[in-house]
Amino acid sequence: MNTTKCKPILRALALPLVGLIGLQVNLSAQDDEPEDEEIYTLSPFEVSSEGDVGYISNFTLSGNLTNIALEDVPASISVMTTELLDDLGAEDLQDAMEFATGVVVQRENGVPGGNGNSFTFRGIQTNWQARDNFRWYVPSDNYNVERLEVNLGPVGMLYGESAATGALNISTKRPIRGANFLRTRFQIDSEGSWRNTLDWNKALGENWALRLNTLVSEEEYWRGPAHDDRLGFTAGLTWSPSTNTHITATYEWGEIERAQLTNHANDEYSDYVLGTGSNDPSVSVPGARNRSNLHFIDGVLYDYSSVEGTRFGESNKSGSGPLADFSIVPEDTIVSGDYNRADVDFWVAQIHYDQTISENFSIQIAANFQSQTPRIRGGSGSLRIDTNPSLPDPNNPGQLIPNPNYEKFFVRNGGTTEHRSNIQEQYRIQGLYDLQLPFMRQELNFGAYMRRDEFDFQRWSIALDPDYAESIGRPRNLNSNRLEFIDYIDDGITVYSESNLPPNTQYYRRPGGPAQFVDVGLDSLYLNSYGRYFEDRLTTMIGIRHDEYDRVRYNYTADGVDGEGVNNFDSVNHDVSPENDSVNYGLTFDFTDSVTAFYNYSESFTFSGVVTRLDGSPGGPRVGDGDDFGLRFKFLDGKVRASITRYENAYRNIRFRTPPQDVVDEINDLLNPGQEVYSRGNLTRDEETEGEEIEIVAQPLDNLSLRFSYSNFDKETANQGSELATIISRLESSGFSSADFPETQTYFNEIQILNPDDDKRYNWTARYRFTEGPLEGFFIGTAGYWREDQVLIDPSPTNPGLVVDSYVWLNLFGGYRTTLFDDVEATFRLNVENVLDESRVFGAPGGQNFLDERLWTFSLDLGF
């Protein structure tokens, strides 16, 4: 049962309010509609979807943050237009990225905690996107999104922000001067979800425009009790006092309450031999292990360590347990219930000031401010059996009572929640100078970018109140009295949090894990030259960039002894990355009006922390570099466009893991004084990927839209733990053999297991509109993808890689567009996802995910 619907009163009022707003806005729009249609000139720093035709887009901002023809950019950029997103029925970023060229949605590791922003570009993972060319961490819903630009390879977002893997830029809806419209959509589906959005644009005289977008959504899933409830509001205001000056300010607020689809129960019970349970510590119970914690069961506290000479246990499967049998826990059930959830509140404010100073010179000054506060709670992924015939008597210490739940299935959850917050400031200033010479033209783009992030990570848990703990003979320390909650699956899951605590307990901050405050700074300078030669047949792009990155990390420690759980800053770590410079260069050459060749080399960096090597020195950021080269084709006056790309990318200095302490100690015992390794240092590795991409986008007829893409990558891991290899070589050169450092040699051999990953992906979308005859107004279409042989988890000596056979995901959609009441455009649409009802299980133990079952979605669009 869904027990955490957000703001029921607000939701109950949302639809009537939206309707009233829509009626008032429509009447106002009709009264104030300009008599004469005016043509407004866009700033060179913005791109509009008005020029898109079906699935075809002609322009992009991703080349150098200015409006450039897509065919002239020497890089691999794929644009997903508004019409494409509508036909896919993509409500959020993950829905859309399933159909993006060269991108893999990270379902194989479970839905990413909190944000759902984890993707791989050409086989290499990234966890953030750009929104209006600013870094974006917040969950993205498509209710206020105009288009998506997928930048593949290290060139992604090279100016102002960078990604060593590739990046996605989300273009949001902006106010449109001279236009008045109201569009609203109401949507329901076969799982009981519903969704309402509104898009209103209002011209306020000749120079002003206002745009409002709203979202109210409650999404249910076939796997209960998962749900995703959202509220969203975005307001934008544009002022253009002259044709040379444009100022746009936007504000967005959102609230997301999500019970996630992260796991199914794992088998931690099949090794246990039924009937062998015992509380006798001298008896070995097959497939069981000891427990000595505080357990909260059915509203009663049991102290498993309070009876001397007695053992309490639970079933335990050696190694990584497979999925629990679906006859015990059905695949449509999440055993953790609402324990496995992420709630996010956020707001974003942004302003752009664009100024054309002369015919050849323009500048933009932009700022972005974000704040988000995710609260994340992880649920259990293990199904166990209670192996205790007796339990400690909670009313008579030292005595036992019969266990009414002996040999019943249960899951164990902790009352632990992660509270996070992120406050972010970003600033960008850039100039565009158009230098026109007799035989060539150079567009010089130069600028500066600054980002400041503050991250606060804290972990909260439920423990016995110190006074109560002392009264029953336990220590006052909160960490010693942390509770585990036992829920037997035939009784359901009870969720405890700060608003719903058991008796004699309190909610407190605890150390460990992400208990820290991090202050991050990034400063960049860049210069890019975009050249045209030979009547624009040859274009070149050359860019350089200089970055400085700084991070200060303060660790939290808890003072739990006095019962207050007070945290204080302690152990300051100040990481400063060396200054980094990167370059990119590329060109396009038009052989004919229909055939263009392109080449690009790019370098880029990802700053998400500084690797500290084994010797304690900073290792620098993760670095990406690589080559793209290919051909673009254009036929039927641009109605059919195709591109073929071959790429080779590398991703270096990836934080891998920290060696065990016994390995570090063994090395230090052999090294000379002063040469010891740093005990908390990291190992790194590199990843290399290569492959091909094909994308075809066509509008061969006015009423026919087509899109097809193919992508593949072969990824290999290289230089795995190279720092440890260097140390081993140093030891060997000093006369030591592997027999002198067996722990180190064994560990090094284990981590040399490489992870070749071969992935092929086919995506398609097609739509046909009937424009005459008895079916006039109807449209039909299909969208889908075909996946081949995916390696879903990293192999290890105890956990081999999981490969999923090829499968097809097929969607159908159709509808009818008509005019109601002379001036209201209405579109009725039906989308059927996973028509074949394909079923697959993805992921490693503890993070399984399933393909969604067949889903029917009906929507009604009204446009005034």
PDB file of C-alpha atoms in Angstrom, residues 276-390:
ATOM      1  CA  THR A 276      17.959 -27.417  12.676  1.00  0.00           C
ATOM      2  CA  GLY A 277      17.529 -24.080  14.397  1.00  0.00           C
ATOM      3  CA  SER A 278      18.982 -23.878  17.882  1.00  0.00           C
ATOM      4  CA  ASN A 279      19.838 -21.354  20.594  1.00  0.00           C
ATOM      5  CA  ASP A 280      22.653 -23.579  21.843  1.00  0.00           C
ATOM      6  CA  PRO A 281      26.011 -21.887  21.075  1.00  0.00           C
ATOM      7  CA  SER A 282      27.720 -25.282  20.986  1.00  0.00           C
ATOM      8  CA  VAL A 283      25.504 -26.475  18.110  1.00  0.00           C
ATOM      9  CA  SER A 284      26.432 -25.671  14.519  1.00  0.00           C
ATOM     10  CA  VAL A 285      23.290 -24.726  12.584  1.00  0.00           C
ATOM     11  CA  PRO A 286      23.708 -25.436   8.830  1.00  0.00           C
ATOM     12  CA  GLY A 287      23.328 -22.280   6.749  1.00  0.00           C
ATOM     13  CA  ALA A 288      22.896 -19.938   9.720  1.00  0.00           C
ATOM     14  CA  ARG A 289      24.968 -17.264  11.421  1.00  0.00           C
ATOM     15  CA  ASN A 290      25.009 -15.572  14.776  1.00  0.00           C
ATOM     16  CA  ARG A 291      23.352 -12.241  15.547  1.00  0.00           C
ATOM     17  CA  SER A 292      23.911 -10.107  18.623  1.00  0.00           C
ATOM     18  CA  ASN A 293      21.969  -6.880  18.032  1.00  0.00           C
ATOM     19  CA  LEU A 294      18.920  -5.037  19.263  1.00  0.00           C
ATOM     20  CA  HIS A 295      15.885  -6.140  17.252  1.00  0.00           C
ATOM     21  CA  PHE A 296      12.506  -4.462  17.109  1.00  0.00           C
ATOM     22  CA  ILE A 297       9.829  -7.061  16.244  1.00  0.00           C
ATOM     23  CA  ASP A 298       6.090  -6.416  16.170  1.00  0.00           C
ATOM     24  CA  GLY A 299       6.436  -3.404  18.439  1.00  0.00           C
ATOM     25  CA  VAL A 300       8.591  -5.206  21.026  1.00  0.00           C
ATOM     26  CA  LEU A 301      12.308  -4.684  21.716  1.00  0.00           C
ATOM     27  CA  TYR A 302      14.430  -7.854  21.955  1.00  0.00           C
ATOM     28  CA  ASP A 303      18.020  -7.721  23.144  1.00  0.00           C
ATOM     29  CA  TYR A 304      19.760 -10.612  21.358  1.00  0.00           C
ATOM     30  CA  SER A 305      22.857 -10.207  23.531  1.00  0.00           C
ATOM     31  CA  SER A 306      21.121 -10.187  26.909  1.00  0.00           C
ATOM     32  CA  VAL A 307      20.973 -13.935  27.675  1.00  0.00           C
ATOM     33  CA  GLU A 308      24.334 -15.392  28.653  1.00  0.00           C
ATOM     34  CA  GLY A 309      25.303 -18.660  26.965  1.00  0.00           C
ATOM     35  CA  THR A 310      22.617 -18.365  24.296  1.00  0.00           C
ATOM     36  CA  ARG A 311      23.025 -17.841  20.566  1.00  0.00           C
ATOM     37  CA  PHE A 312      20.545 -16.076  18.310  1.00  0.00           C
ATOM     38  CA  GLY A 313      20.832 -16.489  14.571  1.00  0.00           C
ATOM     39  CA  GLU A 314      19.356 -16.161  11.115  1.00  0.00           C
ATOM     40  CA  SER A 315      19.814 -17.956   7.818  1.00  0.00           C
ATOM     41  CA  ASN A 316      22.721 -16.960   5.641  1.00  0.00           C
ATOM     42  CA  LYS A 317      23.746 -18.126   2.173  1.00  0.00           C
ATOM     43  CA  SER A 318      27.436 -18.391   1.412  1.00  0.00           C
ATOM     44  CA  GLY A 319      28.572 -16.162  -1.438  1.00  0.00           C
ATOM     45  CA  SER A 320      26.197 -13.844  -3.287  1.00  0.00           C
ATOM     46  CA  GLY A 321      22.645 -15.092  -3.059  1.00  0.00           C
ATOM     47  CA  PRO A 322      20.535 -15.332  -6.227  1.00  0.00           C
ATOM     48  CA  LEU A 323      16.998 -14.006  -6.509  1.00  0.00           C
ATOM     49  CA  ALA A 324      14.485 -15.378  -4.042  1.00  0.00           C
ATOM     50  CA  ASP A 325      12.009 -17.817  -5.496  1.00  0.00           C
ATOM     51  CA  PHE A 326       9.067 -15.973  -7.013  1.00  0.00           C
ATOM     52  CA  SER A 327       6.729 -18.459  -5.344  1.00  0.00           C
ATOM     53  CA  ILE A 328       7.843 -16.963  -2.018  1.00  0.00           C
ATOM     54  CA  VAL A 329       8.109 -13.314  -3.000  1.00  0.00           C
ATOM     55  CA  PRO A 330       6.353 -12.497  -6.318  1.00  0.00           C
ATOM     56  CA  GLU A 331       8.371 -10.494  -8.818  1.00  0.00           C
ATOM     57  CA  ASP A 332       5.860  -7.636  -8.610  1.00  0.00           C
ATOM     58  CA  THR A 333       6.659  -7.120  -4.910  1.00  0.00           C
ATOM     59  CA  ILE A 334       9.375  -5.006  -3.306  1.00  0.00           C
ATOM     60  CA  VAL A 335      10.146  -6.555   0.065  1.00  0.00           C
ATOM     61  CA  SER A 336      11.596  -3.375   1.526  1.00  0.00           C
ATOM     62  CA  GLY A 337       8.325  -1.516   1.082  1.00  0.00           C
ATOM     63  CA  ASP A 338       8.621   2.217   1.621  1.00  0.00           C
ATOM     64  CA  TYR A 339      12.035   1.764   3.243  1.00  0.00           C
ATOM     65  CA  ASN A 340      13.567   2.031  -0.209  1.00  0.00           C
ATOM     66  CA  ARG A 341      12.749   5.597  -1.146  1.00  0.00           C
ATOM     67  CA  ALA A 342      14.132   8.988  -2.119  1.00  0.00           C
ATOM     68  CA  ASP A 343      12.398  12.319  -1.504  1.00  0.00           C
ATOM     69  CA  VAL A 344      13.752  15.478  -3.115  1.00  0.00           C
ATOM     70  CA  ASP A 345      12.830  19.153  -2.729  1.00  0.00           C
ATOM     71  CA  PHE A 346      14.556  21.656  -4.984  1.00  0.00           C
ATOM     72  CA  TRP A 347      14.471  25.102  -6.497  1.00  0.00           C
ATOM     73  CA  VAL A 348      16.447  26.668  -9.340  1.00  0.00           C
ATOM     74  CA  ALA A 349      16.820  30.330 -10.338  1.00  0.00           C
ATOM     75  CA  GLN A 350      18.503  31.397 -13.552  1.00  0.00           C
ATOM     76  CA  ILE A 351      19.089  34.604 -15.501  1.00  0.00           C
ATOM     77  CA  HIS A 352      20.520  35.296 -18.966  1.00  0.00           C
ATOM     78  CA  TYR A 353      21.517  38.728 -20.264  1.00  0.00           C
ATOM     79  CA  ASP A 354      22.305  38.764 -24.003  1.00  0.00           C
ATOM     80  CA  GLN A 355      23.624  41.937 -25.631  1.00  0.00           C
ATOM     81  CA  THR A 356      24.528  42.612 -29.261  1.00  0.00           C
ATOM     82  CA  ILE A 357      27.092  45.395 -29.084  1.00  0.00           C
ATOM     83  CA  SER A 358      27.760  45.693 -32.806  1.00  0.00           C
ATOM     84  CA  GLU A 359      27.078  43.790 -35.991  1.00  0.00           C
ATOM     85  CA  ASN A 360      30.055  41.555 -35.229  1.00  0.00           C
ATOM     86  CA  PHE A 361      30.170  41.427 -31.451  1.00  0.00           C
ATOM     87  CA  SER A 362      27.764  39.935 -28.873  1.00  0.00           C
ATOM     88  CA  ILE A 363      28.095  38.989 -25.213  1.00  0.00           C
ATOM     89  CA  GLN A 364      26.143  36.898 -22.733  1.00  0.00           C
ATOM     90  CA  ILE A 365      26.221  37.046 -18.940  1.00  0.00           C
ATOM     91  CA  ALA A 366      24.394  34.196 -17.215  1.00  0.00           C
ATOM     92  CA  ALA A 367      23.981  32.908 -13.673  1.00  0.00           C
ATOM     93  CA  ASN A 368      22.379  29.800 -12.226  1.00  0.00           C
ATOM     94  CA  PHE A 369      21.510  29.042  -8.583  1.00  0.00           C
ATOM     95  CA  GLN A 370      20.310  25.630  -7.383  1.00  0.00           C
ATOM     96  CA  SER A 371      19.332  24.097  -4.083  1.00  0.00           C
ATOM     97  CA  GLN A 372      18.192  20.547  -3.477  1.00  0.00           C
ATOM     98  CA  THR A 373      17.647  18.460  -0.345  1.00  0.00           C
ATOM     99  CA  PRO A 374      17.347  14.723  -1.058  1.00  0.00           C
ATOM    100  CA  ARG A 375      16.417  12.359   1.760  1.00  0.00           C
ATOM    101  CA  ILE A 376      17.308   8.797   0.872  1.00  0.00           C
ATOM    102  CA  ARG A 377      16.470   5.624   2.723  1.00  0.00           C
ATOM    103  CA  GLY A 378      17.726   2.226   1.536  1.00  0.00           C
ATOM    104  CA  GLY A 379      15.783  -0.968   2.000  1.00  0.00           C
ATOM    105  CA  SER A 380      16.841  -4.557   2.518  1.00  0.00           C
ATOM    106  CA  GLY A 381      17.529  -6.788  -0.439  1.00  0.00           C
ATOM    107  CA  SER A 382      17.802 -10.055   1.513  1.00  0.00           C
ATOM    108  CA  LEU A 383      15.180 -12.626   2.427  1.00  0.00           C
ATOM    109  CA  ARG A 384      16.125 -14.685   5.487  1.00  0.00           C
ATOM    110  CA  ILE A 385      14.674 -17.295   7.842  1.00  0.00           C
ATOM    111  CA  ASP A 386      14.422 -16.833  11.600  1.00  0.00           C
ATOM    112  CA  THR A 387      16.433 -19.755  13.049  1.00  0.00           C
ATOM    113  CA  ASN A 388      15.677 -19.015  16.729  1.00  0.00           C
ATOM    114  CA  PRO A 389      13.340 -21.453  18.517  1.00  0.00           C
ATOM    115  CA  SER A 390      13.470 -19.103  21.534  1.00  0.00           C
TER     116      SER A 390
END
